[in-house]
Amino acid sequence: MRLTAKATLFSTLLIFILISALLVVSLYSFRAFSIAAAKDHARTAAEIIRVGLTEEMINGVIDKRANLLQRITDVQGLDNARVVRGQHVIDQFGPGNDSEAMVDEIDRRVLASGEPFFQVIDTGMDPQFRATIPYIATSLGNPDCMQCHQVKEGTVLGAVNLTMSLGHMKKDALLTVGAMTAALAIFAVLILLLLRRITRPLVATAEDVQGVVSSALEGEFSRRIPVRSKDEIGQIAADMNQLTAFLERGLRSIRDNVAQLIKCKPSQDTNLLTNTLEMVDGLVDAAHFKQAIEEDESKQEVYRRLGRVLEEEFQIPHYTLYEVSNSKNRMLPVVMDGQSDPGCCHWCDANIMVRSETCRARRTGHLIDGLETPGLCTAFTPGDEENDYRHICIPIIQSGTVGSVVQLIAPPEQEEKLHDALTLINVYLREAAPVIEAKRLMDTLRESTLRDPMTGLHNRRFLEEYSDTIVAGTSRRKSHIAILMLDLDYFKQVNDSHGHDAGDKVIKTMAKILRNAVRSSDLVIRYGGEEFMIILQDSGADHAVAVGEKIRSTVEETRMQVGTTTLHKTISIGVAEFPGDSDTLWQVIKFADVALYQAKERGRNRVVRFLPEMWQDKEEY
């Protein structure tokens, strides 16, 4: 219910209650007054009758008493008057005429008790008032009752029975009450009109405030409230207008600044409040995202976190995050549809993994919108069941080149949602770009410290850092690894006789032979100057001996041309197995080194498998 209706209804109800109460009180008061007046009138008439009858008796004209009663009834409002004789009067003077006999129980009760009786008889518009008033014998006053009646003091001699009409009193009361009611009604109407006039600005301003607040909740802050008065209500309207104007300017400024910050054009048609809050919330979430990825240990963690953001924040279940290797001209999928290191492409031609120029986003460095222009990139090749899916590919620029590509996939029913989210997704990608670049640089620097610069092989520091990872992986697979320790025979003579350049060439040749002799999953480590180590994944000692023998024969058959000199070298190899020989990796490495020592002792150019009896002095190694 509106405020105006409430105020009018409440005022009307209050006035009605007041008028009703006044009517009830007035009618009750008039009734009480009429009855009291009728009682006084009846007592006066009864006293006149008593005095007149007594005088007539003294004067000897008591037989004319009917005339007295008739004259009494001529008084306005008095309809009937009669005298009822008591028993003592009957005994002394006889029963009298017929009208003086008792007619009902009321007469008998009054004569017996000596108490007057009054009764209102409601007969509609002309109610009757009956009064039965006793005559009490008394010697006091004038005339003296005892002059005629031979009775004791206080004896009930008779009663006067009077009937009076109250119709004229009721009519007067109703006319008076009606006039009062009309006056009150007129006064109430005037009060309501005055109240309505006074409250109209308040109600109108309240309704305007409600409308302005409702519009503000919907993002519309341009509505203003008319100032209708110069009192507190007018001041409220003026302050409300000032507040909405301030909010409108502030929100527009915030929205435009945030839009400029996230590099998008602010929408002029959408809800200003919701649009601004969404942009600010998105910017805050992006800032939290950047803080989180800055604390991640590696770029792989950053990619995985970015993938979770696409899934959870933007509800994009299908996507691929590619990392571009500019040096190798390759693109590798690092996260695809929530799966890390998928190893293959699902949404694109696999040719992009070996020839990155095939990817249009990688080649041009521009956003590729396959939603607006389907078929724009020919490398996008979804399966038959996903033929109607479309894509957007966003390149991430790092150090002036495309370092990563984010591919977003959407079925037809989600294309509009993806387009709407694109602006905020770009904010996340801009935040992620420098962090990914820094992580990649750190990985490159870290990788450089874990590799031998001459051969490109892993160095001993790599083994020290990743030994726990190697052991954990082997234990998880419940497998074995074989350790081969390799040392070139008489390598010092090469440096002494032919110089360090020749020695470097020999080392590089040995590194190439070792890499070609093992699988890509195996590890080749330059352990020292001319000493190497090979870790064969998921291999036992027997297989390691066979691999070692292959390496030994290859080295023996290799001829290296150094200037005009042809060099011919051999190699000694020691083999041990983890966890077959020991459940400690470094102990197994020592065992392989012991086996290598045995190979040297037995004449070099051979492969020796570690046996427990070779381990005689642990402190020596």
CSV table of C-alpha atoms in Angstrom, one decimal, residues 202-466:
chain,number,residue,atom,x,y,z
A,202,LEU,CA,6.6,14.4,1.9
A,203,VAL,CA,4.8,11.6,0.2
A,204,ALA,CA,5.8,12.8,-3.3
A,205,THR,CA,9.4,13.2,-2.2
A,206,ALA,CA,9.4,9.7,-0.6
A,207,GLU,CA,8.0,8.2,-3.8
A,208,ASP,CA,10.7,10.0,-5.8
A,209,VAL,CA,13.4,8.8,-3.4
A,210,GLN,CA,12.1,5.3,-3.9
A,211,GLY,CA,12.2,5.7,-7.7
A,212,VAL,CA,15.7,7.1,-7.6
A,213,VAL,CA,17.0,4.3,-5.4
A,214,SER,CA,15.3,1.7,-7.6
A,215,SER,CA,16.9,3.2,-10.6
A,216,ALA,CA,20.3,3.4,-8.9
A,217,LEU,CA,20.1,-0.3,-8.0
A,218,GLU,CA,19.6,-0.9,-11.8
A,219,GLY,CA,22.7,1.2,-12.5
A,220,GLU,CA,20.8,4.4,-13.6
A,221,PHE,CA,22.0,7.5,-11.6
A,222,SER,CA,20.6,10.3,-13.9
A,223,ARG,CA,17.2,10.7,-12.2
A,224,ARG,CA,16.7,13.7,-10.0
A,225,ILE,CA,14.1,14.7,-7.3
A,226,PRO,CA,12.1,17.9,-7.6
A,227,VAL,CA,12.6,20.2,-4.6
A,228,ARG,CA,8.9,21.0,-3.6
A,229,SER,CA,9.4,22.9,-0.4
A,230,LYS,CA,12.0,24.9,1.5
A,231,ASP,CA,11.8,22.8,4.7
A,232,GLU,CA,13.5,19.6,5.8
A,233,ILE,CA,11.7,17.7,3.0
A,234,GLY,CA,13.2,20.0,0.4
A,235,GLN,CA,16.6,19.7,1.9
A,236,ILE,CA,16.3,15.9,1.7
A,237,ALA,CA,15.5,16.1,-2.0
A,238,ALA,CA,18.4,18.5,-2.6
A,239,ASP,CA,20.8,16.2,-0.7
A,240,MET,CA,19.6,13.1,-2.5
A,241,ASN,CA,20.2,14.8,-5.9
A,242,GLN,CA,23.7,15.8,-4.8
A,243,LEU,CA,24.4,12.2,-3.7
A,244,THR,CA,23.2,10.6,-6.9
A,245,ALA,CA,25.1,13.1,-9.0
A,246,PHE,CA,28.3,12.4,-7.0
A,247,LEU,CA,27.8,8.6,-7.3
A,248,GLU,CA,27.2,9.0,-11.1
A,249,ARG,CA,30.3,11.0,-11.6
A,250,GLY,CA,32.4,8.7,-9.3
A,251,LEU,CA,31.2,5.4,-10.9
A,252,ARG,CA,31.7,6.7,-14.4
A,253,SER,CA,35.2,7.9,-13.5
A,254,ILE,CA,36.0,4.5,-11.9
A,255,ARG,CA,34.5,2.6,-14.9
A,256,ASP,CA,36.4,4.7,-17.5
A,257,ASN,CA,39.7,4.5,-15.6
A,258,VAL,CA,39.4,0.7,-15.2
A,259,ALA,CA,38.4,0.4,-18.8
A,260,GLN,CA,41.4,2.4,-19.8
A,261,LEU,CA,43.6,0.2,-17.5
A,262,ILE,CA,42.3,-3.0,-19.0
A,263,LYS,CA,42.4,-1.6,-22.5
A,264,CYS,CA,38.7,-1.9,-23.4
A,265,LYS,CA,36.0,0.5,-24.4
A,266,PRO,CA,33.5,1.1,-21.6
A,267,SER,CA,30.0,0.1,-22.3
A,268,GLN,CA,27.5,3.0,-22.3
A,269,ASP,CA,24.3,0.9,-22.4
A,270,THR,CA,24.8,-1.6,-19.5
A,271,ASN,CA,24.0,-1.2,-15.8
A,272,LEU,CA,26.6,1.4,-14.6
A,273,LEU,CA,26.8,0.0,-11.1
A,274,THR,CA,27.0,-3.6,-12.1
A,275,ASN,CA,29.3,-3.0,-15.0
A,276,THR,CA,31.7,-1.0,-12.8
A,277,LEU,CA,31.6,-3.5,-10.0
A,278,GLU,CA,32.3,-6.4,-12.4
A,279,MET,CA,35.2,-4.5,-14.0
A,280,VAL,CA,36.7,-3.7,-10.6
A,281,ASP,CA,36.2,-7.2,-9.2
A,282,GLY,CA,37.8,-8.6,-12.4
A,283,LEU,CA,40.7,-6.3,-12.0
A,284,VAL,CA,41.1,-7.3,-8.3
A,285,ASP,CA,40.9,-11.0,-9.2
A,286,ALA,CA,43.5,-10.5,-11.9
A,287,ALA,CA,45.8,-8.7,-9.4
A,288,HIS,CA,45.4,-11.7,-7.0
A,289,PHE,CA,46.2,-14.0,-9.9
A,290,LYS,CA,49.4,-12.2,-10.7
A,291,GLN,CA,50.4,-12.3,-7.0
A,292,ALA,CA,49.8,-16.0,-7.0
A,293,ILE,CA,51.8,-16.8,-10.2
A,294,GLU,CA,54.7,-14.6,-9.1
A,295,GLU,CA,55.1,-16.9,-6.1
A,296,ASP,CA,54.8,-20.1,-8.2
A,297,GLU,CA,58.0,-22.0,-8.6
A,298,SER,CA,58.0,-22.7,-12.3
A,299,LYS,CA,56.3,-21.7,-15.6
A,300,GLN,CA,54.5,-25.1,-15.6
A,301,GLU,CA,52.7,-24.1,-12.4
A,302,VAL,CA,51.8,-20.7,-14.0
A,303,TYR,CA,50.3,-22.5,-17.0
A,304,ARG,CA,48.3,-24.8,-14.8
A,305,ARG,CA,47.0,-22.0,-12.7
A,306,LEU,CA,46.0,-20.1,-15.8
A,307,GLY,CA,44.2,-23.2,-17.0
A,308,ARG,CA,42.2,-23.4,-13.7
A,309,VAL,CA,41.3,-19.7,-14.1
A,310,LEU,CA,39.9,-20.4,-17.6
A,311,GLU,CA,37.9,-23.3,-16.3
A,312,GLU,CA,36.6,-21.9,-12.9
A,313,GLU,CA,36.4,-18.2,-13.5
A,314,PHE,CA,35.3,-18.1,-17.1
A,315,GLN,CA,33.6,-21.5,-17.4
A,316,ILE,CA,35.7,-22.5,-20.4
A,317,PRO,CA,36.2,-26.3,-20.3
A,318,HIS,CA,38.0,-26.6,-23.7
A,319,TYR,CA,41.3,-24.8,-24.3
A,320,THR,CA,44.9,-25.3,-25.0
A,321,LEU,CA,47.9,-23.4,-23.7
A,322,TYR,CA,50.9,-23.6,-26.2
A,323,GLU,CA,54.5,-22.7,-25.4
A,324,VAL,CA,56.5,-21.5,-28.4
A,325,SER,CA,60.1,-22.5,-28.8
A,326,ASN,CA,61.6,-19.9,-31.2
A,327,SER,CA,65.0,-21.6,-31.3
A,328,LYS,CA,63.5,-24.9,-32.4
A,329,ASN,CA,60.6,-23.6,-34.3
A,330,ARG,CA,58.2,-25.7,-32.3
A,331,MET,CA,54.9,-25.2,-30.4
A,332,LEU,CA,54.3,-27.6,-27.5
A,333,PRO,CA,50.9,-27.9,-25.7
A,334,VAL,CA,51.6,-27.5,-22.0
A,335,VAL,CA,48.0,-27.6,-20.7
A,336,MET,CA,45.0,-28.8,-22.7
A,337,ASP,CA,41.5,-29.1,-21.3
A,338,GLY,CA,42.9,-29.3,-17.7
A,339,GLN,CA,45.5,-31.9,-18.6
A,340,SER,CA,49.2,-31.0,-18.1
A,341,ASP,CA,51.7,-32.0,-20.7
A,342,PRO,CA,49.2,-33.7,-23.0
A,343,GLY,CA,52.0,-34.5,-25.5
A,344,CYS,CA,49.8,-34.0,-28.6
A,345,CYS,CA,47.3,-31.6,-30.1
A,346,HIS,CA,43.6,-32.2,-30.0
A,347,TRP,CA,42.2,-29.0,-31.6
A,348,CYS,CA,44.9,-28.2,-34.1
A,349,ASP,CA,46.9,-29.9,-36.8
A,350,ALA,CA,49.9,-31.7,-35.2
A,351,ASN,CA,52.2,-30.0,-37.7
A,352,ILE,CA,52.3,-26.9,-35.5
A,353,MET,CA,54.4,-28.9,-33.0
A,354,VAL,CA,57.3,-29.2,-35.5
A,355,ARG,CA,56.6,-26.1,-37.6
A,356,SER,CA,55.2,-23.2,-35.5
A,357,GLU,CA,54.6,-21.0,-38.5
A,358,THR,CA,51.6,-23.2,-39.3
A,359,CYS,CA,49.8,-21.4,-36.3
A,360,ARG,CA,48.3,-18.2,-37.6
A,361,ALA,CA,48.5,-16.5,-34.1
A,362,ARG,CA,52.1,-17.5,-33.7
A,363,ARG,CA,53.0,-16.3,-37.2
A,364,THR,CA,51.2,-12.9,-37.1
A,365,GLY,CA,51.2,-12.1,-33.4
A,366,HIS,CA,47.6,-11.0,-33.7
A,367,LEU,CA,44.4,-12.3,-32.1
A,368,ILE,CA,42.7,-14.8,-34.3
A,369,ASP,CA,38.9,-14.7,-33.9
A,370,GLY,CA,37.5,-17.9,-35.3
A,371,LEU,CA,34.1,-16.9,-33.8
A,372,GLU,CA,33.6,-13.9,-36.1
A,373,THR,CA,35.5,-15.5,-39.0
A,374,PRO,CA,35.2,-19.3,-39.0
A,375,GLY,CA,38.0,-21.0,-40.9
A,376,LEU,CA,40.4,-18.1,-40.6
A,377,CYS,CA,43.1,-20.4,-39.3
A,378,THR,CA,43.5,-23.6,-41.4
A,379,ALA,CA,45.5,-25.2,-38.5
A,380,PHE,CA,42.3,-25.4,-36.4
A,381,THR,CA,41.1,-29.0,-37.0
A,382,PRO,CA,38.5,-30.2,-34.5
A,383,GLY,CA,37.2,-33.7,-34.6
A,384,ASP,CA,34.0,-34.8,-36.5
A,385,GLU,CA,32.0,-34.7,-33.3
A,386,GLU,CA,33.2,-31.1,-32.6
A,387,ASN,CA,32.9,-29.8,-36.2
A,388,ASP,CA,30.7,-26.9,-35.1
A,389,TYR,CA,33.1,-25.7,-32.4
A,390,ARG,CA,34.8,-22.4,-32.9
A,391,HIS,CA,38.0,-20.9,-31.5
A,392,ILE,CA,39.8,-17.8,-30.4
A,393,CYS,CA,43.6,-17.8,-30.3
A,394,ILE,CA,45.4,-15.1,-28.3
A,395,PRO,CA,49.2,-14.7,-28.7
A,396,ILE,CA,51.2,-13.8,-25.6
A,397,ILE,CA,54.0,-11.4,-26.5
A,398,GLN,CA,57.3,-11.9,-24.6
A,399,SER,CA,60.4,-9.9,-25.4
A,400,GLY,CA,58.8,-8.7,-28.7
A,401,THR,CA,57.9,-12.1,-30.0
A,402,VAL,CA,55.1,-14.6,-29.5
A,403,GLY,CA,56.2,-16.7,-26.5
A,404,SER,CA,52.9,-18.5,-25.8
A,405,VAL,CA,49.5,-19.0,-27.5
A,406,VAL,CA,46.2,-19.4,-25.6
A,407,GLN,CA,43.5,-21.2,-27.6
A,408,LEU,CA,39.9,-20.9,-26.4
A,409,ILE,CA,37.3,-23.3,-27.7
A,410,ALA,CA,33.5,-22.8,-27.6
A,411,PRO,CA,30.5,-24.7,-28.9
A,412,PRO,CA,27.9,-22.5,-30.7
A,413,GLU,CA,25.8,-21.9,-27.6
A,414,GLN,CA,28.7,-20.5,-25.7
A,415,GLU,CA,30.3,-18.2,-28.3
A,416,GLU,CA,28.6,-15.0,-27.1
A,417,LYS,CA,29.7,-15.8,-23.5
A,418,LEU,CA,33.2,-16.3,-24.6
A,419,HIS,CA,33.3,-13.0,-26.6
A,420,ASP,CA,32.0,-11.2,-23.5
A,421,ALA,CA,34.7,-12.6,-21.3
A,422,LEU,CA,37.5,-11.9,-23.8
A,423,THR,CA,38.3,-8.5,-22.4
A,424,LEU,CA,38.9,-9.8,-18.9
A,425,ILE,CA,40.7,-12.8,-20.2
A,426,ASN,CA,43.2,-10.5,-21.9
A,427,VAL,CA,43.8,-8.8,-18.6
A,428,TYR,CA,44.8,-12.1,-17.0
A,429,LEU,CA,47.0,-12.9,-20.0
A,430,ARG,CA,48.7,-9.4,-19.8
A,431,GLU,CA,49.4,-10.1,-16.1
A,432,ALA,CA,50.7,-13.5,-16.9
A,433,ALA,CA,53.0,-12.6,-19.8
A,434,PRO,CA,55.8,-11.0,-17.9
A,435,VAL,CA,55.7,-13.6,-15.2
A,436,ILE,CA,55.9,-16.5,-17.7
A,437,GLU,CA,58.7,-14.7,-19.5
A,438,ALA,CA,60.6,-14.3,-16.2
A,439,LYS,CA,60.0,-18.0,-15.3
A,440,ARG,CA,61.2,-19.0,-18.7
A,441,LEU,CA,64.3,-16.9,-18.3
A,442,MET,CA,64.9,-18.4,-14.9
A,443,ASP,CA,64.5,-21.9,-16.3
A,444,THR,CA,67.0,-21.1,-19.0
A,445,LEU,CA,69.5,-19.7,-16.6
A,446,ARG,CA,68.9,-22.6,-14.2
A,447,GLU,CA,69.2,-25.1,-17.1
A,448,SER,CA,72.5,-23.5,-18.1
A,449,THR,CA,73.9,-24.1,-14.6
A,450,LEU,CA,72.8,-27.7,-14.8
A,451,ARG,CA,74.5,-28.5,-18.2
A,452,ASP,CA,78.1,-28.7,-19.3
A,453,PRO,CA,78.7,-25.9,-21.7
A,454,MET,CA,81.1,-27.9,-23.9
A,455,THR,CA,79.1,-31.0,-24.5
A,456,GLY,CA,75.6,-29.9,-23.7
A,457,LEU,CA,75.2,-32.8,-21.3
A,458,HIS,CA,73.9,-32.6,-17.8
A,459,ASN,CA,76.5,-31.9,-15.2
A,460,ARG,CA,77.1,-33.3,-11.7
A,461,ARG,CA,75.1,-30.4,-10.2
A,462,PHE,CA,72.1,-31.6,-12.1
A,463,LEU,CA,72.5,-35.1,-10.6
A,464,GLU,CA,72.8,-33.6,-7.1
A,465,GLU,CA,69.6,-31.6,-7.6
A,466,TYR,CA,67.4,-34.2,-9.2
